[in-house]
Short mmCIF file of C-alpha atoms and ligand atoms in Angstrom, two decimals:
data_model
loop_
_atom_site.label_atom_id
_atom_site.label_comp_id
_atom_site.label_asym_id
_atom_site.label_seq_id
_atom_site.Cartn_x
_atom_site.Cartn_y
_atom_site.Cartn_z
CA MET M 677 22.16 16.97 -5.68
CA GLY M 678 20.42 13.77 -4.41
CA GLU M 679 17.06 13.86 -3.27
CA ARG M 680 14.88 12.34 -0.33
CA LEU M 681 12.20 10.28 -1.94
CA VAL M 682 9.37 7.98 -0.88
CA ILE M 683 8.48 5.69 -3.41
CA ALA M 684 5.38 3.63 -3.19
CA LEU M 685 5.45 0.22 -5.37
CA GLY M 686 2.11 -1.13 -6.45
CA GLY M 687 0.99 -4.72 -7.26
CA ASN M 688 2.98 -4.59 -10.34
CA ALA M 689 5.83 -4.47 -8.97
CA MET M 690 5.62 -7.73 -6.95
CA THR M 691 3.47 -10.07 -8.89
CA ALA M 692 3.03 -11.29 -12.38
CA PRO M 693 1.10 -8.87 -15.18
CA ASP M 694 -1.94 -11.10 -14.38
CA GLY M 695 -1.54 -10.71 -10.54
CA SER M 696 -0.26 -14.39 -10.26
CA ALA M 697 1.98 -14.22 -7.08
CA SER M 698 3.98 -17.67 -7.03
CA PRO M 699 7.37 -16.99 -5.64
CA GLN M 700 8.93 -16.99 -9.13
CA ASP M 701 6.49 -14.29 -10.06
CA GLN M 702 7.22 -12.47 -7.33
CA ARG M 703 10.90 -12.67 -7.61
CA ALA M 704 10.95 -11.65 -11.31
CA ALA M 705 8.67 -8.69 -10.59
CA VAL M 706 10.76 -7.26 -7.80
CA GLU M 707 14.07 -7.89 -9.89
CA ALA M 708 12.44 -5.69 -12.58
CA ALA M 709 11.57 -3.18 -10.13
CA MET M 710 14.80 -2.98 -8.36
CA LYS M 711 16.60 -2.06 -11.49
CA HIS M 712 14.64 1.14 -11.52
CA VAL M 713 15.42 1.83 -8.02
CA GLY M 714 18.79 0.79 -7.86
CA SER M 715 19.40 3.73 -10.92
CA LEU M 716 18.27 6.20 -8.51
CA ALA M 717 20.36 5.07 -5.46
CA ALA M 718 23.14 4.90 -7.92
CA ALA M 719 22.22 8.35 -8.79
CA GLY M 720 22.64 9.93 -5.11
CA HIS M 721 19.33 9.71 -4.23
CA GLN M 722 18.06 8.94 -0.76
CA VAL M 723 15.38 5.95 -1.65
CA MET M 724 12.77 4.76 1.04
CA LEU M 725 10.41 2.45 -0.51
CA THR M 726 7.13 1.12 0.39
CA HIS M 727 5.01 -1.46 -1.18
CA GLY M 728 1.71 -3.19 -1.48
CA ASN M 729 1.11 -6.81 -0.11
CA GLY M 730 -2.73 -7.66 -1.30
CA PRO M 731 -2.03 -11.01 -3.17
CA GLN M 732 0.34 -12.14 -0.57
CA VAL M 733 -1.73 -11.27 2.13
CA GLY M 734 -4.43 -13.10 0.29
CA ASN M 735 -2.55 -16.24 0.01
CA LEU M 736 -1.80 -16.41 3.58
CA LEU M 737 -5.13 -15.99 4.51
CA LEU M 738 -6.20 -18.90 2.43
CA LYS M 739 -3.62 -21.27 3.95
CA ASN M 740 -5.07 -20.28 7.58
CA GLN M 741 -8.05 -20.96 6.40
CA ILE M 742 -7.53 -24.51 4.97
CA ALA M 743 -4.89 -25.35 7.87
CA ALA M 744 -7.36 -24.02 10.37
CA ASP M 745 -7.62 -27.53 12.15
CA VAL M 746 -4.03 -28.50 12.16
CA VAL M 747 -2.26 -25.22 13.14
CA PRO M 748 -3.95 -22.25 14.91
CA PRO M 749 -5.04 -19.08 12.40
CA VAL M 750 -2.82 -16.03 12.97
CA PRO M 751 -4.41 -12.66 12.79
CA LEU M 752 -4.37 -10.22 9.94
CA ASP M 753 -1.71 -7.94 11.87
CA TRP M 754 0.92 -10.72 11.95
CA CYS M 755 0.04 -11.89 8.29
CA GLY M 756 0.93 -8.20 7.23
CA ALA M 757 4.26 -8.70 9.18
CA GLN M 758 5.08 -11.57 7.59
CA THR M 759 4.72 -10.10 3.92
CA GLN M 760 6.95 -7.14 5.10
CA GLY M 761 9.73 -9.69 5.75
CA THR M 762 9.13 -11.67 2.55
CA ILE M 763 8.91 -8.88 -0.08
CA GLY M 764 11.44 -7.02 2.09
CA THR M 765 13.89 -9.92 1.68
CA LEU M 766 13.17 -10.25 -2.14
CA ILE M 767 13.80 -6.48 -2.71
CA LEU M 768 17.30 -7.10 -0.17
CA ASN M 769 18.17 -9.84 -2.75
CA ALA M 770 17.70 -7.71 -5.94
CA LEU M 771 19.45 -4.81 -4.93
CA THR M 772 23.27 -4.07 -5.15
CA HIS M 773 22.99 -1.17 -3.07
CA PRO M 774 23.08 -1.19 0.98
CA ALA M 775 19.61 -1.99 1.97
CA ALA M 776 17.54 -2.74 5.10
CA VAL M 777 14.05 -3.66 5.91
CA VAL M 778 12.37 -2.15 8.78
CA VAL M 779 9.33 -4.02 10.09
CA THR M 780 6.72 -1.10 10.73
CA ARG M 781 3.74 -0.52 12.56
CA THR M 782 1.40 2.24 11.71
CA LEU M 783 -0.60 3.50 14.47
CA VAL M 784 -4.63 3.71 14.07
CA ASP M 785 -7.34 4.97 16.15
CA ALA M 786 -9.54 2.36 17.69
CA ALA M 787 -12.51 4.75 17.81
CA ASP M 788 -12.14 5.40 13.92
CA PRO M 789 -15.47 5.07 12.47
CA ALA M 790 -13.80 2.46 9.67
CA PHE M 791 -13.92 -0.13 12.38
CA GLU M 792 -17.67 0.21 12.48
CA ASP M 793 -18.11 -0.01 9.00
CA PRO M 794 -15.36 -2.53 7.40
CA VAL M 795 -15.50 -2.14 3.68
CA LYS M 796 -11.94 -2.93 2.31
CA PRO M 797 -12.02 -6.25 0.66
CA ILE M 798 -9.33 -8.92 1.36
CA GLY M 799 -8.11 -12.43 0.12
CA ARG M 800 -10.25 -14.46 -2.23
CA TYR M 801 -13.86 -14.95 -3.22
CA PHE M 802 -15.83 -17.90 -1.78
CA THR M 803 -19.11 -19.51 -1.61
CA GLU M 804 -21.72 -18.01 0.40
CA GLN M 805 -21.51 -21.34 2.68
CA GLU M 806 -18.08 -20.75 3.39
CA ALA M 807 -18.52 -17.00 4.12
CA ARG M 808 -21.55 -17.79 6.48
CA ARG M 809 -19.16 -20.05 8.58
CA LEU M 810 -16.69 -17.55 8.72
CA GLU M 811 -18.84 -14.76 9.54
CA ARG M 812 -20.00 -17.43 12.61
CA LEU M 813 -16.14 -17.22 13.86
CA GLY M 814 -16.52 -13.14 14.00
CA GLN M 815 -15.31 -12.06 10.40
CA THR M 816 -17.41 -9.83 8.30
CA TRP M 817 -18.32 -11.14 4.51
CA ARG M 818 -19.67 -9.25 1.69
CA ARG M 819 -21.28 -10.52 -1.47
CA PHE M 820 -19.61 -8.64 -4.57
CA GLU M 821 -20.56 -9.55 -8.17
CA ARG M 822 -17.90 -12.50 -8.36
CA GLY M 823 -19.04 -13.89 -5.05
CA TRP M 824 -18.30 -13.42 -1.35
CA ARG M 825 -15.40 -11.54 0.17
CA ARG M 826 -14.06 -10.80 3.85
CA VAL M 827 -14.19 -7.23 4.13
CA VAL M 828 -12.01 -5.55 7.19
CA ALA M 829 -11.68 -1.90 8.55
CA SER M 830 -9.50 0.47 6.61
CA PRO M 831 -8.89 2.88 9.33
CA GLU M 832 -7.00 6.34 8.86
CA PRO M 833 -3.06 5.99 9.29
CA ARG M 834 -2.26 8.40 12.65
CA GLU M 835 1.40 7.71 12.88
CA ILE M 836 4.14 5.51 11.39
CA LEU M 837 5.41 4.32 14.81
CA ASP M 838 8.78 3.01 13.12
CA ALA M 839 9.48 5.81 10.56
CA PRO M 840 12.43 7.22 13.23
CA ALA M 841 14.13 4.23 12.89
CA ALA M 842 13.52 3.83 8.94
CA ALA M 843 14.94 7.64 8.87
CA ALA M 844 18.13 6.98 10.67
CA LEU M 845 18.98 3.97 8.37
CA LEU M 846 18.37 6.77 5.57
CA ASP M 847 20.59 8.83 7.00
CA ARG M 848 23.28 6.27 6.89
CA GLY M 849 23.21 5.70 3.34
CA TYR M 850 20.93 2.40 3.16
CA VAL M 851 17.90 2.19 0.68
CA VAL M 852 15.17 1.50 3.03
CA VAL M 853 11.95 -0.63 3.14
CA ALA M 854 9.31 0.74 5.46
CA ALA M 855 5.34 0.40 5.94
CA GLY M 856 4.95 -2.15 3.58
CA GLY M 857 1.56 -2.99 3.07
CA GLY M 858 0.42 -0.02 4.55
CA GLY M 859 2.40 -0.82 7.62
CA VAL M 860 0.97 -3.40 10.70
CA PRO M 861 -2.00 -1.57 12.18
CA VAL M 862 -1.52 -1.25 15.83
CA VAL M 863 -3.73 0.47 18.22
CA ARG M 864 -2.92 2.01 21.63
CA GLY M 865 -4.75 0.61 24.63
CA THR M 866 -6.13 2.71 27.54
CA ASP M 867 -3.00 1.36 29.74
CA GLY M 868 -0.97 2.53 26.73
CA ARG M 869 0.07 -0.46 25.34
CA LEU M 870 0.42 -1.10 21.68
CA ARG M 871 -1.63 -4.32 19.99
CA GLY M 872 -2.09 -5.24 16.74
CA VAL M 873 -5.72 -4.85 15.04
CA GLU M 874 -7.88 -7.03 12.32
CA ALA M 875 -7.48 -4.09 9.40
CA VAL M 876 -5.75 -2.96 6.54
CA VAL M 877 -4.23 0.46 6.22
CA ASP M 878 -4.04 2.01 2.52
CA LYS M 879 -0.51 1.73 1.56
CA ASP M 880 -0.77 4.99 -0.42
CA LEU M 881 -2.02 6.89 2.41
CA ALA M 882 0.31 5.38 4.59
CA ALA M 883 3.09 6.43 2.22
CA ALA M 884 1.89 9.85 2.17
CA LEU M 885 2.46 10.07 5.96
CA LEU M 886 5.68 8.25 5.82
CA ALA M 887 7.07 10.76 3.49
CA ARG M 888 5.78 13.62 5.83
CA SER M 889 7.44 12.07 8.64
CA ILE M 890 10.74 11.58 7.33
CA GLY M 891 10.87 15.21 5.66
CA ALA M 892 11.02 13.77 2.05
CA SER M 893 11.23 16.14 -0.71
CA ALA M 894 9.00 13.87 -3.22
CA LEU M 895 6.30 11.08 -2.43
CA VAL M 896 6.68 8.94 -5.80
CA ILE M 897 3.38 6.56 -6.48
CA ALA M 898 4.55 3.91 -8.89
CA THR M 899 2.06 2.01 -10.50
CA ASP M 900 0.78 0.42 -13.92
CA VAL M 901 -0.53 3.29 -15.60
CA PRO M 902 1.60 6.14 -17.08
CA CYS M 903 -0.63 8.90 -15.14
CA ALA M 904 -3.79 9.97 -13.15
CA VAL M 905 -6.50 10.56 -15.87
CA ALA M 906 -9.48 12.90 -15.73
CA GLY M 907 -12.32 11.40 -17.31
CA TYR M 908 -10.81 8.19 -17.27
CA GLY M 909 -12.22 5.71 -19.57
CA THR M 910 -14.47 8.08 -21.39
CA PRO M 911 -14.03 9.54 -24.68
CA ALA M 912 -13.15 12.96 -22.93
CA ALA M 913 -10.11 11.05 -21.18
CA ARG M 914 -7.27 13.63 -20.40
CA PRO M 915 -4.08 12.60 -18.93
CA ILE M 916 -2.99 14.64 -15.78
CA ARG M 917 0.80 15.78 -16.33
CA GLU M 918 1.40 19.24 -14.40
CA THR M 919 -1.14 20.41 -11.59
CA THR M 920 -1.57 22.04 -8.34
CA ALA M 921 -3.08 20.28 -5.28
CA ALA M 922 -5.62 22.91 -5.73
CA GLU M 923 -6.87 21.89 -9.00
CA LEU M 924 -6.26 18.00 -8.43
CA ARG M 925 -8.29 18.45 -5.17
CA LEU M 926 -11.22 19.92 -7.34
CA LEU M 927 -10.90 16.69 -9.95
CA HIS M 928 -10.76 14.47 -6.99
CA ALA M 929 -14.01 15.99 -5.84
CA ALA M 930 -15.76 15.46 -8.85
CA GLY M 931 -15.40 12.12 -8.43
CA HIS M 932 -12.38 11.55 -11.48
CA PHE M 933 -10.25 8.91 -9.74
CA ALA M 934 -11.87 5.35 -8.75
CA ARG M 935 -12.27 4.60 -5.46
CA GLY M 936 -10.06 1.54 -4.58
CA SER M 937 -7.29 2.15 -7.13
CA MET M 938 -6.54 5.83 -8.47
CA GLY M 939 -8.64 7.33 -5.71
CA PRO M 940 -6.35 6.68 -2.66
CA LYS M 941 -2.95 7.62 -4.88
CA VAL M 942 -4.78 11.06 -5.69
CA GLU M 943 -5.46 11.53 -2.14
CA ALA M 944 -2.05 10.55 -1.20
CA ALA M 945 -0.45 12.88 -3.24
CA LEU M 946 -2.88 15.50 -2.05
CA ARG M 947 -2.32 15.06 1.54
CA PHE M 948 1.84 15.35 1.24
CA VAL M 949 1.57 18.32 -0.96
CA GLU M 950 -1.34 19.89 1.29
CA HIS M 951 0.91 19.38 4.53
CA GLY M 952 4.02 21.25 2.96
CA GLY M 953 5.75 18.58 0.63
CA ALA M 954 7.55 19.82 -2.30
CA ARG M 955 5.74 17.32 -4.78
CA ALA M 956 4.15 14.30 -5.27
CA VAL M 957 4.07 12.00 -8.51
CA ILE M 958 1.92 9.36 -10.00
CA CYS M 959 3.70 7.54 -12.60
CA SER M 960 4.21 3.85 -14.11
CA LEU M 961 6.82 1.94 -12.46
CA ASP M 962 8.84 1.97 -16.01
CA ASP M 963 8.94 5.68 -16.02
CA LEU M 964 10.24 5.80 -12.59
CA GLY M 965 13.57 7.67 -13.82
CA ALA M 966 11.62 10.46 -16.00
CA ALA M 967 9.11 10.86 -13.18
CA ILE M 968 11.73 12.06 -11.03
CA THR M 969 13.17 14.56 -13.22
CA GLY M 970 9.74 15.82 -14.51
CA THR M 971 9.36 14.51 -17.86
CA ALA M 972 6.57 11.81 -16.81
CA GLY M 973 3.76 11.17 -14.81
CA THR M 974 1.43 13.34 -12.97
CA VAL M 975 3.08 16.00 -10.87
CA VAL M 976 1.37 17.75 -8.25
CA ARG M 977 3.10 20.80 -6.69
P1 ADP F 1333 -1.57 -0.60 -7.23
O1 ADP F 1333 -1.65 -2.00 -7.57
O2 ADP F 1333 -0.26 -0.08 -8.12
O3 ADP F 1333 -1.78 0.22 -6.16
P2 ADP F 1333 -4.08 0.18 -8.30
O4 ADP F 1333 -4.41 -1.18 -9.25
O5 ADP F 1333 -4.69 0.20 -6.97
O6 ADP F 1333 -2.61 -0.34 -8.64
O7 ADP F 1333 -4.52 1.29 -9.14
C1 ADP F 1333 -4.12 1.72 -10.55
C2 ADP F 1333 -5.25 1.49 -11.55
O8 ADP F 1333 -5.93 2.76 -11.31
C3 ADP F 1333 -4.77 1.44 -12.94
O9 ADP F 1333 -4.31 0.28 -13.44
C4 ADP F 1333 -6.21 1.90 -13.66
O10 ADP F 1333 -6.93 0.87 -14.28
C5 ADP F 1333 -6.98 2.49 -12.15
N1 ADP F 1333 -7.47 3.87 -12.65
C6 ADP F 1333 -8.85 4.23 -12.19
N2 ADP F 1333 -9.32 5.30 -12.46
C7 ADP F 1333 -8.27 5.93 -13.19
C8 ADP F 1333 -7.75 7.20 -13.47
N3 ADP F 1333 -8.96 8.29 -12.91
N4 ADP F 1333 -6.71 7.52 -13.94
C9 ADP F 1333 -5.77 6.45 -14.07
N5 ADP F 1333 -5.95 5.26 -13.78
C10 ADP F 1333 -7.16 4.96 -12.97
MG1 MG F 1334 -3.07 -3.17 -9.10
#
């Protein structure tokens, strides 16, 4: 029997191993990833895909910045929507199975404390001089080890607004791409109307909410390592294969999973299972098939 799966694809499904994101790099990476995804669809699984968009949005922001005197820069939520379209199109071209891409908005709370304290770095590193110039235009920039980088709010996803449309296509047999880049963040104004905001929703946390919204049996987070590791990078490193939400929650609280990388994947897996999802899997993209049958990855129940 086929399963109803939400699969979150990480950077390695869309960029070269060194992170390069030329059109050729992106096409090649997507084609390789879709071989795995296509096999799952051919085996009878219902597959909903979501994906990151960090390098792609970084490129768009840089173009905005360079061309600002010629073409009006567009807001960050527009950049996110654009990447859903371009990455989605690459995915459509790479799959032989019928597929559809849904431009997806993610509702966030205008009062989310993340807006008071933007911490999510986006785009490239710049000099202090350039950072100060852009600060005067209202952006927030921070100094990192490698230089200055723009930071934006990363609010909690509250609702995947277009999940019902995506689910309807899934029910009709399409492989569906939805909530790319965590979804286009929108807030609801006091007048009830939605508007985009300059923020970035974590793609793994959005994937967990998407999986819950569509009643998926499994949330699969495909990345560039075979599984989550306790004591990562230490002599005591221990790959986590089969675990429970309770056990993984303790390891997470003890700080075993890095904040900007494995941390959100573990948090997403936990949220899905803690809210009644049957299982969540964190695996390498190349092990996707084995991870579904339970012979690879970190499996959380
Ligand atoms: P993606 O682009 O797929 O979302 P990230 O680069 O954000 O992936 O996260 C995957 C990375 O997390 C791995 O390449 C690994 O270096 C890092 N990582 C940090 N902590 C851990 C851990 N405890 N176990 C496994 N990987 C970890
Ligand atoms: Mg990565």
